[in-house]
PDB file of C-alpha atoms in Angstrom:
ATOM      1  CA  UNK A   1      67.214  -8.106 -22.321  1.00 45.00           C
ATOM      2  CA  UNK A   2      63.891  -7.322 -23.978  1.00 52.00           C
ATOM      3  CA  UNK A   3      62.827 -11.215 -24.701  1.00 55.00           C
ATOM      4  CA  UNK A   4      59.883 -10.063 -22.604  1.00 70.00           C
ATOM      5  CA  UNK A   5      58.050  -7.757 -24.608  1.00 79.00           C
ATOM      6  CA  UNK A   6      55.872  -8.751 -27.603  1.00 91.00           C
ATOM      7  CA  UNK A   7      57.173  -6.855 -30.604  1.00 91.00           C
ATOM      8  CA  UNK A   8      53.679  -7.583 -32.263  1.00 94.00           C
ATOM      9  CA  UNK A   9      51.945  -5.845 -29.455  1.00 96.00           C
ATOM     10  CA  UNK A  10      54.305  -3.648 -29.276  1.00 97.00           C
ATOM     11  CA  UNK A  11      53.491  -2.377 -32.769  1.00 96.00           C
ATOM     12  CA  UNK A  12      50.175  -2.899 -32.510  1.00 98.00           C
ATOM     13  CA  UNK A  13      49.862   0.030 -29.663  1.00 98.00           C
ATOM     14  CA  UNK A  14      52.666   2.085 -30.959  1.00 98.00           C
ATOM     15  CA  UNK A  15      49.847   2.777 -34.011  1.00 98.00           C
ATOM     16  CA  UNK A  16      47.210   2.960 -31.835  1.00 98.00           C
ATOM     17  CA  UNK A  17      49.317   6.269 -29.647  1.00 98.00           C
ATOM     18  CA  UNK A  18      49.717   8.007 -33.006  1.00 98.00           C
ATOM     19  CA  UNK A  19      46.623   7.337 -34.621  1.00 98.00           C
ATOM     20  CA  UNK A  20      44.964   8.131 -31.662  1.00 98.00           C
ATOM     21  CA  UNK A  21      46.716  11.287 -31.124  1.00 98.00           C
ATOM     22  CA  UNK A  22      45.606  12.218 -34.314  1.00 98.00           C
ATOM     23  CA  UNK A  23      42.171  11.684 -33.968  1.00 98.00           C
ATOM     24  CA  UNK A  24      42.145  13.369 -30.250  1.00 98.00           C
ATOM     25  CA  UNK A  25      43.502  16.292 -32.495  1.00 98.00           C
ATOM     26  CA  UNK A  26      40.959  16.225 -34.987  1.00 98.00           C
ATOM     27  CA  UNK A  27      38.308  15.541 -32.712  1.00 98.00           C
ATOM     28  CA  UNK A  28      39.084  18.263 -30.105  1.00 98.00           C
ATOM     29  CA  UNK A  29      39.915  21.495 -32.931  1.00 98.00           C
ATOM     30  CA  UNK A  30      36.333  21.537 -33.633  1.00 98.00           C
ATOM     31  CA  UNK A  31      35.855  22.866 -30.091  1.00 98.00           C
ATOM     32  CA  UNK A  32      39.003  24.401 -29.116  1.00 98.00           C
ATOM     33  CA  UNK A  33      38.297  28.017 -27.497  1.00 97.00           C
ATOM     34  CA  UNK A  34      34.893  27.273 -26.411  1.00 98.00           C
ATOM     35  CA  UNK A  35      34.135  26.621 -22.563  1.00 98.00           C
ATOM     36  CA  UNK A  36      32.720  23.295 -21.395  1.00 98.00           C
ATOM     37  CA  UNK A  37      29.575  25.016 -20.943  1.00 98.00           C
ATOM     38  CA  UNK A  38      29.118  26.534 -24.159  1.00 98.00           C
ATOM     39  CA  UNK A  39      30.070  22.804 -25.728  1.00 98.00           C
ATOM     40  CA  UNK A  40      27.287  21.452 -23.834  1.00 98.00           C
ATOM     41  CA  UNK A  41      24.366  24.375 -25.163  1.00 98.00           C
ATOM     42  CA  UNK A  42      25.541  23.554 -28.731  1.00 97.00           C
ATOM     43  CA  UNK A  43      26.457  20.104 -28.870  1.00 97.00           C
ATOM     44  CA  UNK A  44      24.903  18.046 -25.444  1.00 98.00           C
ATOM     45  CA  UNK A  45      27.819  15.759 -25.531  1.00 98.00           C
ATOM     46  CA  UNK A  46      30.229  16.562 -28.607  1.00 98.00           C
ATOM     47  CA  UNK A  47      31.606  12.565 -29.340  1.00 98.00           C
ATOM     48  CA  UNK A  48      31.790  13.025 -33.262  1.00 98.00           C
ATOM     49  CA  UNK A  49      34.341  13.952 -36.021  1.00 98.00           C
ATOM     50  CA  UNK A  50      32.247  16.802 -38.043  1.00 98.00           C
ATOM     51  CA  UNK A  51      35.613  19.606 -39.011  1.00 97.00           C
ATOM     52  CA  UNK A  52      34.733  23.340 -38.330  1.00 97.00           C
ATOM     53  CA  UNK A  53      35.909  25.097 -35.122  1.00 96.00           C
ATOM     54  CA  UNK A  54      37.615  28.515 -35.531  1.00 96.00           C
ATOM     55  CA  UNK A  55      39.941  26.976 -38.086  1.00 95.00           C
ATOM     56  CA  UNK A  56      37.133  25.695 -40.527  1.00 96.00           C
ATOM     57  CA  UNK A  57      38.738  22.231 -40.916  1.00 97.00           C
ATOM     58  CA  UNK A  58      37.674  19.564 -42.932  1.00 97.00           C
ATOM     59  CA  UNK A  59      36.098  16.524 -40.955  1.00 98.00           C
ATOM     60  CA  UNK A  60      39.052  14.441 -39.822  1.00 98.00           C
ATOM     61  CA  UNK A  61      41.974  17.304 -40.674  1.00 98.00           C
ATOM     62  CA  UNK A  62      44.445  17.291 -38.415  1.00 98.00           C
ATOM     63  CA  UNK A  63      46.368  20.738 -37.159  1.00 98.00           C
ATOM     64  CA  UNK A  64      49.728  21.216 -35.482  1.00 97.00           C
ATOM     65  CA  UNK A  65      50.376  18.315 -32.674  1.00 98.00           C
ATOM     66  CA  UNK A  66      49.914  16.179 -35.636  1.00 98.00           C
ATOM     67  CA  UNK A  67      51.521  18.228 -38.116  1.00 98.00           C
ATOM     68  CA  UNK A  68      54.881  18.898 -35.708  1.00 98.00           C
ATOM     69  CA  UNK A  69      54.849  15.074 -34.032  1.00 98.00           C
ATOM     70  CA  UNK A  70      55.102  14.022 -37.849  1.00 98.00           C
ATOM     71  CA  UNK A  71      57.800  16.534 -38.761  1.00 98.00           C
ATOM     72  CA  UNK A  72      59.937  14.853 -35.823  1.00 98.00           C
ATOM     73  CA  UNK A  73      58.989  11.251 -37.491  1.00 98.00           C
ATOM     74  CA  UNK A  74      59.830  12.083 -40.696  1.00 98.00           C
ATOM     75  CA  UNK A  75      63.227  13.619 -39.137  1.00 98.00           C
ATOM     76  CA  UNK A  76      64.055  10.551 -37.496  1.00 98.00           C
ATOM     77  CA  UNK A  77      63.140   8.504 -40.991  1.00 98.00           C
ATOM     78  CA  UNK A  78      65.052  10.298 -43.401  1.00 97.00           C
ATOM     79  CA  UNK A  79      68.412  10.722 -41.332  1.00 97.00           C
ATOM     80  CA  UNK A  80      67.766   6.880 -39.807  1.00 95.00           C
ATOM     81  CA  UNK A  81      68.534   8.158 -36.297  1.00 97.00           C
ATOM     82  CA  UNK A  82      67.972  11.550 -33.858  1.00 98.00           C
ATOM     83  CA  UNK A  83      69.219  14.709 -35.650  1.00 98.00           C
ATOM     84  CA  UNK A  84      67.711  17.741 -33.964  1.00 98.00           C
ATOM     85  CA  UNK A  85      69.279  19.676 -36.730  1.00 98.00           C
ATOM     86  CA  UNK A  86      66.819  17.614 -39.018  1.00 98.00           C
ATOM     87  CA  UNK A  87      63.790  17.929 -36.908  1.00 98.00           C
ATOM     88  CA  UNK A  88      64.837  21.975 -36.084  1.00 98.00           C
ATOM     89  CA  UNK A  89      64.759  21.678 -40.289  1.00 98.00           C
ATOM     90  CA  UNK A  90      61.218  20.336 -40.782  1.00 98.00           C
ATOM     91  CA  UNK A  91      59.949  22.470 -38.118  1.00 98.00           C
ATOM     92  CA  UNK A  92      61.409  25.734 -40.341  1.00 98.00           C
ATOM     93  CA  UNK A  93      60.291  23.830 -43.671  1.00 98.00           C
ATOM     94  CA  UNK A  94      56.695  23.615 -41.646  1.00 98.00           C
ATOM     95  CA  UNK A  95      56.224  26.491 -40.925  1.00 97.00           C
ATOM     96  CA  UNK A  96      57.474  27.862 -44.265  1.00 97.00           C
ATOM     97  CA  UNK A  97      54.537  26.327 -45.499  1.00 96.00           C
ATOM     98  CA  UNK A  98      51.598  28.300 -43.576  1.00 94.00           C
ATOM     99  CA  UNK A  99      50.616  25.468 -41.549  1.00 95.00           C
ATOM    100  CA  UNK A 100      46.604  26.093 -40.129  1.00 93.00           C
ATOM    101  CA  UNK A 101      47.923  26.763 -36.773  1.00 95.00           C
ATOM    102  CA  UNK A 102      51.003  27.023 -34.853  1.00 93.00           C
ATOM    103  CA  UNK A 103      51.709  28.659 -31.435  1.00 94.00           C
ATOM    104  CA  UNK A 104      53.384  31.360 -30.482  1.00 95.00           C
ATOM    105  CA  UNK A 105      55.959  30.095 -28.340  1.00 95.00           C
ATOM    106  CA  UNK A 106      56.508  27.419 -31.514  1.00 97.00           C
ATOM    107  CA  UNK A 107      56.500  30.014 -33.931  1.00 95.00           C
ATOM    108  CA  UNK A 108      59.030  31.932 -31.607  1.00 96.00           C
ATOM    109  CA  UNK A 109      61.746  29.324 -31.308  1.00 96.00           C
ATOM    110  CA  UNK A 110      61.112  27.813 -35.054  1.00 97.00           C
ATOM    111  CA  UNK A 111      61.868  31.397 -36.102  1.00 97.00           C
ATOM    112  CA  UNK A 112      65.155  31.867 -34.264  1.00 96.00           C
ATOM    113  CA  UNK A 113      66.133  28.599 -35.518  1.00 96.00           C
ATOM    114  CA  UNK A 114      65.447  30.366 -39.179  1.00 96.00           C
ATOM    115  CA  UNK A 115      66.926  33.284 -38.475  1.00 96.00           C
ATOM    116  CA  UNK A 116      70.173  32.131 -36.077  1.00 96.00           C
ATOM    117  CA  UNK A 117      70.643  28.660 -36.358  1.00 95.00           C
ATOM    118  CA  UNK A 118      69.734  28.599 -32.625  1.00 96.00           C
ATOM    119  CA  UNK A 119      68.591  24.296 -31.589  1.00 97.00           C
ATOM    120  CA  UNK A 120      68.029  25.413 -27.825  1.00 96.00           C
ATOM    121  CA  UNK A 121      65.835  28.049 -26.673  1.00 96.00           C
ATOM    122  CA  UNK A 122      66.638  30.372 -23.946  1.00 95.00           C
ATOM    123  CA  UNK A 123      65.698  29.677 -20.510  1.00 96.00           C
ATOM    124  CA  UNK A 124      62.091  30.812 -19.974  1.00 94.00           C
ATOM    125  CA  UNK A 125      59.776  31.009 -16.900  1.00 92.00           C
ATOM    126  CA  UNK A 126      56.657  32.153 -19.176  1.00 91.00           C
ATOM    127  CA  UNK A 127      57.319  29.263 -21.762  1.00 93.00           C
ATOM    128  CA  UNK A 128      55.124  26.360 -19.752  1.00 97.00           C
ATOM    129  CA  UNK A 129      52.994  25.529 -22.829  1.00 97.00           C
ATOM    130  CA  UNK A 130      51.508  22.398 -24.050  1.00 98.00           C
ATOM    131  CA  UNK A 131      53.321  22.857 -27.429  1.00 97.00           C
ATOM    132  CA  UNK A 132      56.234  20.403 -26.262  1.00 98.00           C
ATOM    133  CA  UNK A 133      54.814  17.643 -24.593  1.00 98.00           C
ATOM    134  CA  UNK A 134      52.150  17.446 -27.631  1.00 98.00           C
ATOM    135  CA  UNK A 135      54.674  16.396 -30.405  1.00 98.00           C
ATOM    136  CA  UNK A 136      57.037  14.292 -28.450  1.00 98.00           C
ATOM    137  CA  UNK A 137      55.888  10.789 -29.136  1.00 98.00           C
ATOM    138  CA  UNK A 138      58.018   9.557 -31.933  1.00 98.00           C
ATOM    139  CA  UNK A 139      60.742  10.794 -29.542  1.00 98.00           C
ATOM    140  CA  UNK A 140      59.118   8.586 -27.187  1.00 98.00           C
ATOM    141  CA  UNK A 141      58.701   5.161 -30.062  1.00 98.00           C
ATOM    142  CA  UNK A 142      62.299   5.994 -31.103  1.00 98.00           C
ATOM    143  CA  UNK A 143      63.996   5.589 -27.711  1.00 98.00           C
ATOM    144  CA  UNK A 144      61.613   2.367 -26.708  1.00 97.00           C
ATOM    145  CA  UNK A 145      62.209   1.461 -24.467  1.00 97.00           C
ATOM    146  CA  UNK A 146      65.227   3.479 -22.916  1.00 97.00           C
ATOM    147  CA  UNK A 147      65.155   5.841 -20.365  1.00 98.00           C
ATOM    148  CA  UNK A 148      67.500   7.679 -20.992  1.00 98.00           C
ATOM    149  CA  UNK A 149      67.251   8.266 -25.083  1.00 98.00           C
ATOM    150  CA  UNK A 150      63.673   8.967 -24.252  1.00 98.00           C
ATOM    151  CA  UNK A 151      64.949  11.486 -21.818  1.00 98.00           C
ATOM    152  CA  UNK A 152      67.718  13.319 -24.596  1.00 98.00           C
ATOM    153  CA  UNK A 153      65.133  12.632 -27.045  1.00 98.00           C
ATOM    154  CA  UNK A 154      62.310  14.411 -25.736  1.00 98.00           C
ATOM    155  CA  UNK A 155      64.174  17.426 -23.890  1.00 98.00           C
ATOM    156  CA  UNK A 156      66.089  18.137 -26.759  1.00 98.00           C
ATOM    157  CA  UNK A 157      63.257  18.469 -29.244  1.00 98.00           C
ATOM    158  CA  UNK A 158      61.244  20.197 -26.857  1.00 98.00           C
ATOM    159  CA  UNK A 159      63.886  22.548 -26.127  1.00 98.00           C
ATOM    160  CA  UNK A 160      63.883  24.149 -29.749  1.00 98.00           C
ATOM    161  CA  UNK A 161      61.165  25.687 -28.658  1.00 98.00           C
ATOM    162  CA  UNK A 162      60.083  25.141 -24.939  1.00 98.00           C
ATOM    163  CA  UNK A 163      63.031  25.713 -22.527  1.00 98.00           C
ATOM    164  CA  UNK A 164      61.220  25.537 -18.842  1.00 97.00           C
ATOM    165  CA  UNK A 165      61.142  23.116 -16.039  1.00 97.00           C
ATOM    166  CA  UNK A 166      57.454  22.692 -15.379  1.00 98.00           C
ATOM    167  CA  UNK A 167      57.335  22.049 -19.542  1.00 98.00           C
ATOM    168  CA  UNK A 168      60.447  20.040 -19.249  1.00 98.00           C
ATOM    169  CA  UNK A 169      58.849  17.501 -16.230  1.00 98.00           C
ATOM    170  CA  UNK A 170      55.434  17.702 -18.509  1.00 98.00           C
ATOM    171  CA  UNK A 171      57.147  16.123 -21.436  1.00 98.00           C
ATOM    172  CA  UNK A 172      59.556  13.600 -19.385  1.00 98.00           C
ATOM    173  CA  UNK A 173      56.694  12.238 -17.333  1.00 98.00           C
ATOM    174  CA  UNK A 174      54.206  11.748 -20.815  1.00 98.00           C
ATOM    175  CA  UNK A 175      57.309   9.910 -22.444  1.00 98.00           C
ATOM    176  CA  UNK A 176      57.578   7.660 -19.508  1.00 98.00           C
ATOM    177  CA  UNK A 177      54.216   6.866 -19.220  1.00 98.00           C
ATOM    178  CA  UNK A 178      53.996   6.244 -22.752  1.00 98.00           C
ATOM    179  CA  UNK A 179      56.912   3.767 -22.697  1.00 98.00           C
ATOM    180  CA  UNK A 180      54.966   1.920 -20.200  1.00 98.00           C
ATOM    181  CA  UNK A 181      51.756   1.715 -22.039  1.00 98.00           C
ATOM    182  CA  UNK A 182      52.966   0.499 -24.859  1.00 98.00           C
ATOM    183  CA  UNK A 183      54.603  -2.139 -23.244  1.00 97.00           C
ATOM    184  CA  UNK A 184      51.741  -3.061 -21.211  1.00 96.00           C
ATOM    185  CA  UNK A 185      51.510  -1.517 -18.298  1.00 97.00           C
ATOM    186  CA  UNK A 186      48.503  -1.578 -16.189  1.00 97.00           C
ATOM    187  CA  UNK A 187      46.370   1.620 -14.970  1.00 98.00           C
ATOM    188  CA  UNK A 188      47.250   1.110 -11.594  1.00 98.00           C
ATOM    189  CA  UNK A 189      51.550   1.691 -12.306  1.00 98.00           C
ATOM    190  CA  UNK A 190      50.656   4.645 -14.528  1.00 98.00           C
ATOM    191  CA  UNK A 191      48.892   6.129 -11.948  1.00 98.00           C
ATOM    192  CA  UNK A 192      51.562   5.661  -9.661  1.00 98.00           C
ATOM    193  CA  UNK A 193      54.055   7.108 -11.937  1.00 98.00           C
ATOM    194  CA  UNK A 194      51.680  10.769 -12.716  1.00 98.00           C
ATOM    195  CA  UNK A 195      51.412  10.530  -8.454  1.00 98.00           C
ATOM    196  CA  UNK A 196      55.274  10.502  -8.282  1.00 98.00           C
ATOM    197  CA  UNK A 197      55.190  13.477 -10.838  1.00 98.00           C
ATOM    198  CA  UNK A 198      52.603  15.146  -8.498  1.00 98.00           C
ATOM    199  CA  UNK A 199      55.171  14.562  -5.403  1.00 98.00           C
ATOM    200  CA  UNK A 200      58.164  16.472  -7.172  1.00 97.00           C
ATOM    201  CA  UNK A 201      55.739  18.965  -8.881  1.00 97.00           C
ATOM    202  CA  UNK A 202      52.598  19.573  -6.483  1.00 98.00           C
ATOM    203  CA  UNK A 203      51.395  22.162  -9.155  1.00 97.00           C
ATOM    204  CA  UNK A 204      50.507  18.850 -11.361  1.00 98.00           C
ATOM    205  CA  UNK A 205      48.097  18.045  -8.420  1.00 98.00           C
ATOM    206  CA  UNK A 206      44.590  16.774 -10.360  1.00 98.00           C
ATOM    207  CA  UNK A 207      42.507  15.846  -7.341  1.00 98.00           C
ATOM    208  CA  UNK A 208      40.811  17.597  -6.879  1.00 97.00           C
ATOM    209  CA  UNK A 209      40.162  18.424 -10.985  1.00 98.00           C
ATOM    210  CA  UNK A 210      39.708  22.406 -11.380  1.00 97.00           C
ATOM    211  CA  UNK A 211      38.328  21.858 -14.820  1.00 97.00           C
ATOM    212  CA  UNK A 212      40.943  23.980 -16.906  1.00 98.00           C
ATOM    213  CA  UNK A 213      41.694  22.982 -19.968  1.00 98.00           C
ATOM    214  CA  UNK A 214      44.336  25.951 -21.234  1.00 98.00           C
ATOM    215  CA  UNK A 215      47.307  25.768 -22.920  1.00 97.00           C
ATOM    216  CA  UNK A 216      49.369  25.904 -19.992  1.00 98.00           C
ATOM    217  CA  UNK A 217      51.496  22.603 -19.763  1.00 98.00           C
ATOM    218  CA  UNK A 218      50.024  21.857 -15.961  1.00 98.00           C
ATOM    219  CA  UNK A 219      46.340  22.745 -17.418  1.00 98.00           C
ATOM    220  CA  UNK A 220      46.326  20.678 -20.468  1.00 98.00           C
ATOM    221  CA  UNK A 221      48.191  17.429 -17.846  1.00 98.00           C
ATOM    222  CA  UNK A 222      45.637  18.034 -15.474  1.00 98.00           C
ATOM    223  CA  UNK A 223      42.854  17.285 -17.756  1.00 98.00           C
ATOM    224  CA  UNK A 224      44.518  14.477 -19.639  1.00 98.00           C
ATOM    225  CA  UNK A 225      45.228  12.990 -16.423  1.00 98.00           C
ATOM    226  CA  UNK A 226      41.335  13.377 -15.196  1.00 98.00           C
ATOM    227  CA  UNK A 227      40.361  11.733 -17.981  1.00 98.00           C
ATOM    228  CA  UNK A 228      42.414   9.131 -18.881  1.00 98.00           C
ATOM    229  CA  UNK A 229      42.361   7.683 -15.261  1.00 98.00           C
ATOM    230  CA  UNK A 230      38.419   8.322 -15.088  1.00 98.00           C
ATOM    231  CA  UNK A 231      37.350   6.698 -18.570  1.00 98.00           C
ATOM    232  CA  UNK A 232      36.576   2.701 -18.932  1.00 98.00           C
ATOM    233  CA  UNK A 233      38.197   3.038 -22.550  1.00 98.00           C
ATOM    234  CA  UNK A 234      39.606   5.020 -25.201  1.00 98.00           C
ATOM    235  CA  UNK A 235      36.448   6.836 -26.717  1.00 98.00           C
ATOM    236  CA  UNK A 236      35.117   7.688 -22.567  1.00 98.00           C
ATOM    237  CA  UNK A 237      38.930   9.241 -21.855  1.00 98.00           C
ATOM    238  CA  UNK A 238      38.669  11.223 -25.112  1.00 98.00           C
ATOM    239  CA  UNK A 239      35.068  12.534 -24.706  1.00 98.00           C
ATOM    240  CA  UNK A 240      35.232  13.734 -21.025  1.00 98.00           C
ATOM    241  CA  UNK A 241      39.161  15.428 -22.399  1.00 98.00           C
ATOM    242  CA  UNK A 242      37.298  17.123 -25.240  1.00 98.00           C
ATOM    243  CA  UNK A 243      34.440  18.346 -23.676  1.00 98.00           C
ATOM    244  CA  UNK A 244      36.651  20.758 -21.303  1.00 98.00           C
ATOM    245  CA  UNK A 245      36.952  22.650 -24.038  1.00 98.00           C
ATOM    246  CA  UNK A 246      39.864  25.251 -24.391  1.00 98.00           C
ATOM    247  CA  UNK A 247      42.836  23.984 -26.031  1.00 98.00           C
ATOM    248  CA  UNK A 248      40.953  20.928 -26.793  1.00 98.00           C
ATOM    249  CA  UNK A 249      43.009  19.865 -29.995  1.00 98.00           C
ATOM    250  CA  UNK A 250      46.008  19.588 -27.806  1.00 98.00           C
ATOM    251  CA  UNK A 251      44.524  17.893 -24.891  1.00 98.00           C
ATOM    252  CA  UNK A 252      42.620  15.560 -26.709  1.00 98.00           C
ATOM    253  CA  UNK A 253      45.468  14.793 -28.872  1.00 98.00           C
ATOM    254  CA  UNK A 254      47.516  13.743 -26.035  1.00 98.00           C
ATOM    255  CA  UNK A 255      44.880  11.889 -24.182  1.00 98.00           C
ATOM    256  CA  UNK A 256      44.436  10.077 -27.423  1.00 98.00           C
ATOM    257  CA  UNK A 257      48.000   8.817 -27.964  1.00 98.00           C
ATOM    258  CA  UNK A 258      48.209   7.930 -24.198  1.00 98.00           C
ATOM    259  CA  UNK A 259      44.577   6.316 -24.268  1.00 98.00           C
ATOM    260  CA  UNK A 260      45.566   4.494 -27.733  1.00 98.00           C
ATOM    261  CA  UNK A 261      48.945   3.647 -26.240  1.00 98.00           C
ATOM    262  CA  UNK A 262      47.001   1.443 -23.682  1.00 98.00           C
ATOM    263  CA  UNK A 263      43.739   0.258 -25.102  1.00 98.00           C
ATOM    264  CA  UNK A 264      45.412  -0.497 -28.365  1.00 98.00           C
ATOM    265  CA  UNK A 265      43.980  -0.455 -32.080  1.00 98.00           C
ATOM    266  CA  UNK A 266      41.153  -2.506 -31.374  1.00 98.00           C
ATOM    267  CA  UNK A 267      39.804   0.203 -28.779  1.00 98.00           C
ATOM    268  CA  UNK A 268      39.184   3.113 -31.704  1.00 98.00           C
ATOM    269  CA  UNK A 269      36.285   3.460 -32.546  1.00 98.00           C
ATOM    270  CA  UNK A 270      36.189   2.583 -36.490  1.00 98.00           C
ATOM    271  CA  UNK A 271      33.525   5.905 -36.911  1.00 98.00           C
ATOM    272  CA  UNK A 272      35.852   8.183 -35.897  1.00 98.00           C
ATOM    273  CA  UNK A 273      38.921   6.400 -38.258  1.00 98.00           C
ATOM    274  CA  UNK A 274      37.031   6.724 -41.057  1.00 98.00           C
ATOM    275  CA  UNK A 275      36.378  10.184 -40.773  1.00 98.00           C
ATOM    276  CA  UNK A 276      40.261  10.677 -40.715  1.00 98.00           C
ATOM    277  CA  UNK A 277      42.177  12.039 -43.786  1.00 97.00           C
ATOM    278  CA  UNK A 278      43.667   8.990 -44.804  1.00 97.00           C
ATOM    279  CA  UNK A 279      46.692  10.367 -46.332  1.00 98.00           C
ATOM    280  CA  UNK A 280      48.010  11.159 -42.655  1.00 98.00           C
ATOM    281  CA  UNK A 281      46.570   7.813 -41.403  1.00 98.00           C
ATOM    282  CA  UNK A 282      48.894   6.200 -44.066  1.00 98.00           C
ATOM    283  CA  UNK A 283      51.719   8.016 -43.404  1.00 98.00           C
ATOM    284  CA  UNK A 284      51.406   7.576 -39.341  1.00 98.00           C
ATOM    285  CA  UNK A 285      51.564   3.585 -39.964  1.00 98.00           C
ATOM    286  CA  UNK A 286      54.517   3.689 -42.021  1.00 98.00           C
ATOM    287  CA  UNK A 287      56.588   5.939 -40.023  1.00 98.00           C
ATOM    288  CA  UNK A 288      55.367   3.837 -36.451  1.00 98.00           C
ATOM    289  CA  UNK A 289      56.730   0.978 -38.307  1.00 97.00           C
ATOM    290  CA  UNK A 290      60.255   2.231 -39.143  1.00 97.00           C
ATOM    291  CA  UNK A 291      60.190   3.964 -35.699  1.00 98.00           C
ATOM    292  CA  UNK A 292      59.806   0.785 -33.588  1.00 97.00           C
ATOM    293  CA  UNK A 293      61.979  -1.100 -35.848  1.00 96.00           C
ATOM    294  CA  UNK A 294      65.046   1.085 -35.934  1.00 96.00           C
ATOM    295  CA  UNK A 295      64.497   1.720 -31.862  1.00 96.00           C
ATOM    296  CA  UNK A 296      66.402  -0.215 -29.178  1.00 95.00           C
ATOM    297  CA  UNK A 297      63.645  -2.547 -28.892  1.00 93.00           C
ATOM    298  CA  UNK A 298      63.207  -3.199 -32.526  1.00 89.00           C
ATOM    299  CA  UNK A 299      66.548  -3.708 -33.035  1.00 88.00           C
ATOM    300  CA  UNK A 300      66.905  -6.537 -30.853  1.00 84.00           C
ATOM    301  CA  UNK A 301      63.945  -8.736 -31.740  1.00 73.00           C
TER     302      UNK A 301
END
């Protein structure tokens, strides 16, 4: 059944998604909150690792898509399968442990799951935030490449926190097209599957591009689409995300595990590795590993 995909490959931009989301996370705090014009008065074009922002980071520290996508990975690790209970527990251990940041809609659910035990949120027409979609992609390596594990995999986490059908289609669509791109799809099918997403969800409509960058769910897809169809390779898709602006941790982080996903390790550029912390950078490779080894695809090979 899967004797056509390369497991090597495979690997190779299942490292490249996370790393990539990290660095798209690193690289986009320093100007989170600021418009795209105020970015461009300080900065020209802002294409470098440097820390700061409104959360004083270190160069190359990471903040919560990072942080939460590795609390998943380390859930999925430890218990050697999908346990929400066990990612609902790193969450609460997480944010136990005064994390830099966390949203409010995170911080709401994590804290009923404290507090009541409670995995799924309550149905909620205001809670359409990015703060799913941005952790899901070891959700996304575990299930590889199922459909429909990716699809209890990445609603279920996201529901801890995030119960809402705009969020909900957000999240499904970004693990789909992340299954593809890691197993090699071309530009052209991706496309095709975000204009598919656009047909069911016209609000997801990015052409024209309006230019926000929020943390609204549509806002932050909007822009990662833009970019990551517009940009010749990874380090063009990440610099036109960042340089919106606004919640530019979140966006660039998932433009950057999407871009990474299908340029693939060789695409990063090594200045902006470097600057990474390499504790996380360590920690994302040996999780990816065990991630695509124990998933469907692993397994098999």
């Amino acid at each position: 059944m899967f004797n056509q995909y390369n497991l090597d490959e495979i690997r190779d931009r299942a490292r490249a998604a996370f790393i990539g989301m990290a660095i798209g996370d690193a690289l986009g705090a320093t100007v989170e909150f600021m418009t795209a014009s105020e970015i461009a008065a300080k900065y020209g074009i802002f294409r470098d690792i440097v820390g700061g922002g409104w959360l004083r980071l270190k160069p190359g520290q990471v903040t919560d898509d990072t942080e939460m996508a590795l609390c998943i990975a380390r859930a999925i690790v430890k218990t050697q399968g999908w346990s929400l209970e066990a990612v609902a527990d790193n969450f609460a251990a997480w944010l136990k442990s005064r994390p830099v940041d966390c949203g409010d809609t995170c911080r709401k659910g994590i804290r009923a799951y404290l507090l009541h035990g409670r995995l799924e949120s309550p149905p909620n027409e205001w809670d359409a935030g990015n703060g799913a979609a941005m952790r899901l992609l070891p959700a996304a390596l575990f299930s590889l490449p199922d459909g429909e594990l990716l699809k209890k995999y990445v609603i279920e986490q996201a529901h801890i926190t995030h119960n809402n059908p705009v969020s909900d289609a957000a999240c499904l669509c970004l693990g789909q097209l992340m299954h593809m791109a890691i197993c090699g799809a071309e530009k052209s099918r991706l496309r095709r599957h975000v204009d598919g997403l656009v047909a069911r969800f016209p609000t997801f409509n990015f052409v024209p591009y309006r230019g926000l960058a929020t943390g609204y769910v549509v806002d932050t897809m909007q822009t990662v689409f833009h970019w990551f169809f517009r940009g010749r390779n990874f380090e063009e898709c990440l610099v036109g995300t960042v340089n919106q602006g606004a919640d530019a941790d979140t966006t660039g982080a998932i433009c950057g595990m999407l871009a990474g996903a299908y340029y693939g390790m060789d695409a990063i550029p090594k200045r902006w590795l470097k600057k990474m912390d390499s504790k996380v950078i360590s920690e994302i490779e040996s999780v990816v590993e065990r991630l695509i080894m124990e998933s469907p695809v692993g397994r098999t090979m």
